[in-house]
C-alpha atoms as an extended CHARMM CRD file, in Angstrom:
* protein
*
       142  EXT
         1         1  UNK       CA            101.0230000000      117.3340000000      114.9570000000  PROA      1               0.0000000000
         2         2  UNK       CA             99.8860000000      117.2210000000      111.3420000000  PROA      2               0.0000000000
         3         3  UNK       CA            102.2430000000      116.4840000000      108.4540000000  PROA      3               0.0000000000
         4         4  UNK       CA            101.6240000000      119.9150000000      106.9480000000  PROA      4               0.0000000000
         5         5  UNK       CA            103.0280000000      121.4680000000      110.1510000000  PROA      5               0.0000000000
         6         6  UNK       CA            106.4530000000      119.8550000000      109.6640000000  PROA      6               0.0000000000
         7         7  UNK       CA            106.7640000000      118.7970000000      106.0120000000  PROA      7               0.0000000000
         8         8  UNK       CA            105.0720000000      118.7320000000      102.6520000000  PROA      8               0.0000000000
         9         9  UNK       CA            104.6540000000      116.1130000000       99.9640000000  PROA      9               0.0000000000
        10        10  UNK       CA            102.9120000000      116.1680000000       96.6040000000  PROA      10              0.0000000000
        11        11  UNK       CA            100.8500000000      113.3740000000       95.0940000000  PROA      11              0.0000000000
        12        12  UNK       CA             99.5840000000      113.1130000000       91.5160000000  PROA      12              0.0000000000
        13        13  UNK       CA             96.1520000000      114.6280000000       90.9120000000  PROA      13              0.0000000000
        14        14  UNK       CA             94.5180000000      111.2100000000       90.4420000000  PROA      14              0.0000000000
        15        15  UNK       CA             95.5110000000      110.0980000000       93.9590000000  PROA      15              0.0000000000
        16        16  UNK       CA             93.2350000000      110.4450000000       97.0040000000  PROA      16              0.0000000000
        17        17  UNK       CA             94.4420000000      112.0610000000      100.2300000000  PROA      17              0.0000000000
        18        18  UNK       CA             92.5160000000      111.3950000000      103.4260000000  PROA      18              0.0000000000
        19        19  UNK       CA             93.1890000000      112.7610000000      106.8960000000  PROA      19              0.0000000000
        20        20  UNK       CA             91.9110000000      110.6020000000      109.7270000000  PROA      20              0.0000000000
        21        21  UNK       CA             93.4690000000      112.5460000000      112.6160000000  PROA      21              0.0000000000
        22        22  UNK       CA             95.8470000000      115.4630000000      113.0170000000  PROA      22              0.0000000000
        23        23  UNK       CA             98.7740000000      113.0330000000      113.0180000000  PROA      23              0.0000000000
        24        24  UNK       CA             97.6300000000      110.4600000000      110.4140000000  PROA      24              0.0000000000
        25        25  UNK       CA             97.0420000000      110.8000000000      106.6780000000  PROA      25              0.0000000000
        26        26  UNK       CA             96.4680000000      108.2550000000      103.9090000000  PROA      26              0.0000000000
        27        27  UNK       CA             97.7700000000      108.6930000000      100.3770000000  PROA      27              0.0000000000
        28        28  UNK       CA             95.8100000000      106.3430000000       98.1150000000  PROA      28              0.0000000000
        29        29  UNK       CA             96.9440000000      105.3440000000       94.6210000000  PROA      29              0.0000000000
        30        30  UNK       CA             94.4280000000      105.6020000000       91.7590000000  PROA      30              0.0000000000
        31        31  UNK       CA             91.9310000000      102.7560000000       91.3890000000  PROA      31              0.0000000000
        32        32  UNK       CA             92.7700000000       99.8970000000       89.0480000000  PROA      32              0.0000000000
        33        33  UNK       CA             90.5560000000       98.5660000000       86.2190000000  PROA      33              0.0000000000
        34        34  UNK       CA             88.4340000000       96.6440000000       88.7350000000  PROA      34              0.0000000000
        35        35  UNK       CA             87.8310000000       99.7760000000       90.8100000000  PROA      35              0.0000000000
        36        36  UNK       CA             90.1480000000       99.1340000000       93.7590000000  PROA      36              0.0000000000
        37        37  UNK       CA             93.2770000000      101.0730000000       94.7020000000  PROA      37              0.0000000000
        38        38  UNK       CA             96.3020000000       98.7340000000       94.5130000000  PROA      38              0.0000000000
        39        39  UNK       CA             97.9070000000      100.3950000000       97.4780000000  PROA      39              0.0000000000
        40        40  UNK       CA             98.4310000000      103.3770000000       99.7120000000  PROA      40              0.0000000000
        41        41  UNK       CA            100.6800000000      105.0060000000      102.2520000000  PROA      41              0.0000000000
        42        42  UNK       CA             99.7980000000      105.7260000000      105.8160000000  PROA      42              0.0000000000
        43        43  UNK       CA            101.6740000000      108.8390000000      106.8980000000  PROA      43              0.0000000000
        44        44  UNK       CA            102.1300000000      109.2380000000      110.6400000000  PROA      44              0.0000000000
        45        45  UNK       CA            103.6970000000      112.0820000000      112.6040000000  PROA      45              0.0000000000
        46        46  UNK       CA            104.6710000000      111.2640000000      116.1700000000  PROA      46              0.0000000000
        47        47  UNK       CA            106.2950000000      112.9610000000      119.1340000000  PROA      47              0.0000000000
        48        48  UNK       CA            109.8980000000      112.2440000000      120.1000000000  PROA      48              0.0000000000
        49        49  UNK       CA            112.0620000000      113.3530000000      122.9980000000  PROA      49              0.0000000000
        50        50  UNK       CA            113.9910000000      115.8820000000      120.9340000000  PROA      50              0.0000000000
        51        51  UNK       CA            117.7140000000      116.2130000000      120.6810000000  PROA      51              0.0000000000
        52        52  UNK       CA            120.2370000000      114.9370000000      118.1600000000  PROA      52              0.0000000000
        53        53  UNK       CA            118.5890000000      114.2750000000      114.7900000000  PROA      53              0.0000000000
        54        54  UNK       CA            120.8820000000      111.3510000000      113.8550000000  PROA      54              0.0000000000
        55        55  UNK       CA            120.4350000000      109.6570000000      117.2340000000  PROA      55              0.0000000000
        56        56  UNK       CA            116.6490000000      110.0000000000      117.0210000000  PROA      56              0.0000000000
        57        57  UNK       CA            116.6800000000      108.6310000000      113.4510000000  PROA      57              0.0000000000
        58        58  UNK       CA            118.6110000000      105.5310000000      114.5430000000  PROA      58              0.0000000000
        59        59  UNK       CA            116.3920000000      105.0910000000      117.5940000000  PROA      59              0.0000000000
        60        60  UNK       CA            113.2810000000      105.1880000000      115.3830000000  PROA      60              0.0000000000
        61        61  UNK       CA            114.7370000000      102.7830000000      112.8020000000  PROA      61              0.0000000000
        62        62  UNK       CA            115.7010000000      100.2900000000      115.5110000000  PROA      62              0.0000000000
        63        63  UNK       CA            112.3260000000      100.6060000000      117.2050000000  PROA      63              0.0000000000
        64        64  UNK       CA            110.5650000000       99.8400000000      113.9210000000  PROA      64              0.0000000000
        65        65  UNK       CA            112.8810000000       96.8610000000      113.2370000000  PROA      65              0.0000000000
        66        66  UNK       CA            112.8210000000       95.3080000000      116.6870000000  PROA      66              0.0000000000
        67        67  UNK       CA            109.3780000000       96.2300000000      117.9870000000  PROA      67              0.0000000000
        68        68  UNK       CA            106.7380000000       97.6050000000      115.6260000000  PROA      68              0.0000000000
        69        69  UNK       CA            107.4530000000       95.3460000000      112.6260000000  PROA      69              0.0000000000
        70        70  UNK       CA            109.5680000000       92.5540000000      114.1730000000  PROA      70              0.0000000000
        71        71  UNK       CA            106.9710000000       89.8830000000      113.3000000000  PROA      71              0.0000000000
        72        72  UNK       CA            107.4060000000       90.6880000000      109.5920000000  PROA      72              0.0000000000
        73        73  UNK       CA            111.1970000000       90.1270000000      109.6330000000  PROA      73              0.0000000000
        74        74  UNK       CA            111.9140000000       93.5300000000      108.0360000000  PROA      74              0.0000000000
        75        75  UNK       CA            115.0720000000       94.1940000000      106.0700000000  PROA      75              0.0000000000
        76        76  UNK       CA            116.8020000000       97.5230000000      106.5870000000  PROA      76              0.0000000000
        77        77  UNK       CA            117.9060000000       99.0630000000      103.3140000000  PROA      77              0.0000000000
        78        78  UNK       CA            120.4730000000      101.8240000000      102.9130000000  PROA      78              0.0000000000
        79        79  UNK       CA            119.3940000000      105.2130000000      104.2230000000  PROA      79              0.0000000000
        80        80  UNK       CA            118.1340000000      107.5160000000      101.5080000000  PROA      80              0.0000000000
        81        81  UNK       CA            118.4630000000      111.2690000000      101.2440000000  PROA      81              0.0000000000
        82        82  UNK       CA            115.5030000000      113.1580000000       99.7670000000  PROA      82              0.0000000000
        83        83  UNK       CA            115.8050000000      116.9380000000       99.3680000000  PROA      83              0.0000000000
        84        84  UNK       CA            118.3130000000      117.1850000000      102.2230000000  PROA      84              0.0000000000
        85        85  UNK       CA            116.3920000000      114.8830000000      104.6040000000  PROA      85              0.0000000000
        86        86  UNK       CA            117.7500000000      111.4660000000      105.5890000000  PROA      86              0.0000000000
        87        87  UNK       CA            115.2480000000      108.6000000000      105.6920000000  PROA      87              0.0000000000
        88        88  UNK       CA            115.7950000000      105.1090000000      107.0460000000  PROA      88              0.0000000000
        89        89  UNK       CA            114.2380000000      102.4410000000      104.8220000000  PROA      89              0.0000000000
        90        90  UNK       CA            112.6530000000       99.1290000000      105.7540000000  PROA      90              0.0000000000
        91        91  UNK       CA            111.2050000000       96.5520000000      103.4050000000  PROA      91              0.0000000000
        92        92  UNK       CA            109.0700000000       93.5180000000      104.2690000000  PROA      92              0.0000000000
        93        93  UNK       CA            105.9680000000       91.6420000000      103.2210000000  PROA      93              0.0000000000
        94        94  UNK       CA            102.9140000000       89.8460000000      104.4970000000  PROA      94              0.0000000000
        95        95  UNK       CA            101.0570000000       87.0450000000      102.7210000000  PROA      95              0.0000000000
        96        96  UNK       CA             99.0610000000       89.5140000000      100.6520000000  PROA      96              0.0000000000
        97        97  UNK       CA            101.0030000000       92.8020000000      100.6340000000  PROA      97              0.0000000000
        98        98  UNK       CA            104.3680000000       94.4400000000       99.9530000000  PROA      98              0.0000000000
        99        99  UNK       CA            105.5630000000       97.0180000000      102.4870000000  PROA      99              0.0000000000
       100       100  UNK       CA            108.1070000000       99.7940000000      102.0910000000  PROA      100             0.0000000000
       101       101  UNK       CA            108.6870000000      102.0350000000      105.0720000000  PROA      101             0.0000000000
       102       102  UNK       CA            110.3850000000      105.4350000000      104.9330000000  PROA      102             0.0000000000
       103       103  UNK       CA            111.0330000000      107.1490000000      108.2370000000  PROA      103             0.0000000000
       104       104  UNK       CA            112.7130000000      110.3680000000      109.2800000000  PROA      104             0.0000000000
       105       105  UNK       CA            112.7980000000      112.8900000000      112.1060000000  PROA      105             0.0000000000
       106       106  UNK       CA            112.6030000000      116.6570000000      112.1510000000  PROA      106             0.0000000000
       107       107  UNK       CA            115.9650000000      118.5060000000      112.4860000000  PROA      107             0.0000000000
       108       108  UNK       CA            115.2490000000      119.2780000000      116.1570000000  PROA      108             0.0000000000
       109       109  UNK       CA            114.5050000000      115.5940000000      116.8920000000  PROA      109             0.0000000000
       110       110  UNK       CA            111.0390000000      116.5290000000      118.1910000000  PROA      110             0.0000000000
       111       111  UNK       CA            108.9010000000      114.6140000000      115.6560000000  PROA      111             0.0000000000
       112       112  UNK       CA            109.0790000000      111.4260000000      113.6330000000  PROA      112             0.0000000000
       113       113  UNK       CA            107.5310000000      111.1380000000      110.1800000000  PROA      113             0.0000000000
       114       114  UNK       CA            106.8110000000      107.6610000000      108.8190000000  PROA      114             0.0000000000
       115       115  UNK       CA            105.4840000000      106.6800000000      105.3990000000  PROA      115             0.0000000000
       116       116  UNK       CA            104.2320000000      103.0890000000      105.3790000000  PROA      116             0.0000000000
       117       117  UNK       CA            103.6720000000      102.1150000000      101.7370000000  PROA      117             0.0000000000
       118       118  UNK       CA            101.5000000000       99.0120000000      101.3740000000  PROA      118             0.0000000000
       119       119  UNK       CA            100.5960000000       97.4440000000       98.0140000000  PROA      119             0.0000000000
       120       120  UNK       CA             98.7450000000       94.2430000000       97.1130000000  PROA      120             0.0000000000
       121       121  UNK       CA            100.7240000000       91.3210000000       95.7840000000  PROA      121             0.0000000000
       122       122  UNK       CA             98.6230000000       91.1380000000       92.6290000000  PROA      122             0.0000000000
       123       123  UNK       CA            101.4320000000       93.4690000000       91.5380000000  PROA      123             0.0000000000
       124       124  UNK       CA            105.0530000000       92.4640000000       91.8350000000  PROA      124             0.0000000000
       125       125  UNK       CA            107.2700000000       94.6280000000       94.0350000000  PROA      125             0.0000000000
       126       126  UNK       CA            108.7320000000       96.5510000000       91.0620000000  PROA      126             0.0000000000
       127       127  UNK       CA            105.2360000000       97.3750000000       89.7420000000  PROA      127             0.0000000000
       128       128  UNK       CA            104.1740000000       98.5890000000       93.1860000000  PROA      128             0.0000000000
       129       129  UNK       CA            107.2940000000      100.7080000000       93.5600000000  PROA      129             0.0000000000
       130       130  UNK       CA            106.7370000000      102.2290000000       90.1210000000  PROA      130             0.0000000000
       131       131  UNK       CA            103.3640000000      103.5340000000       91.3610000000  PROA      131             0.0000000000
       132       132  UNK       CA            104.5710000000      105.1570000000       94.5950000000  PROA      132             0.0000000000
       133       133  UNK       CA            108.1870000000      106.0290000000       93.7480000000  PROA      133             0.0000000000
       134       134  UNK       CA            107.3510000000      109.4030000000       92.1110000000  PROA      134             0.0000000000
       135       135  UNK       CA            105.7920000000      110.6250000000       95.3840000000  PROA      135             0.0000000000
       136       136  UNK       CA            108.7300000000      110.3430000000       97.8180000000  PROA      136             0.0000000000
       137       137  UNK       CA            111.0660000000      112.6940000000       95.8680000000  PROA      137             0.0000000000
       138       138  UNK       CA            108.5250000000      115.5010000000       96.4320000000  PROA      138             0.0000000000
       139       139  UNK       CA            109.0690000000      115.3790000000      100.2240000000  PROA      139             0.0000000000
       140       140  UNK       CA            110.3140000000      118.6330000000      101.7490000000  PROA      140             0.0000000000
       141       141  UNK       CA            110.9360000000      119.2810000000      105.4240000000  PROA      141             0.0000000000
       142       142  UNK       CA            109.6140000000      122.6880000000      106.4770000000  PROA      142             0.0000000000
């Protein structure tokens, strides 16, 4: 399932959007003075069992915390509502990068949508967030 089948998001015109598969897109921030993008988001859409939206959201958040990103010691932040859609939020880091993860599920609980924002630590976390933060408020579930 492609993102455009379940939701839409807008990025500034100087960003690059790449689709690698039907279920995976990359949103790349504009290149810096040296010619490298300071960060990007991988956007993944996955299948779920369906059912209660809130239960599926919690299941996904816990799976990310305890399985997918457990080695990074992620911190769960307060859930965030964007245009009527609830997202769980995780924040963590590696030696070289800052990570901010936004995840949600479709109202029918059939699909998960995860934005994994990853920015280099040549920026501090606030600088990285200033680059990607305008994008998330454009999210709209279809």
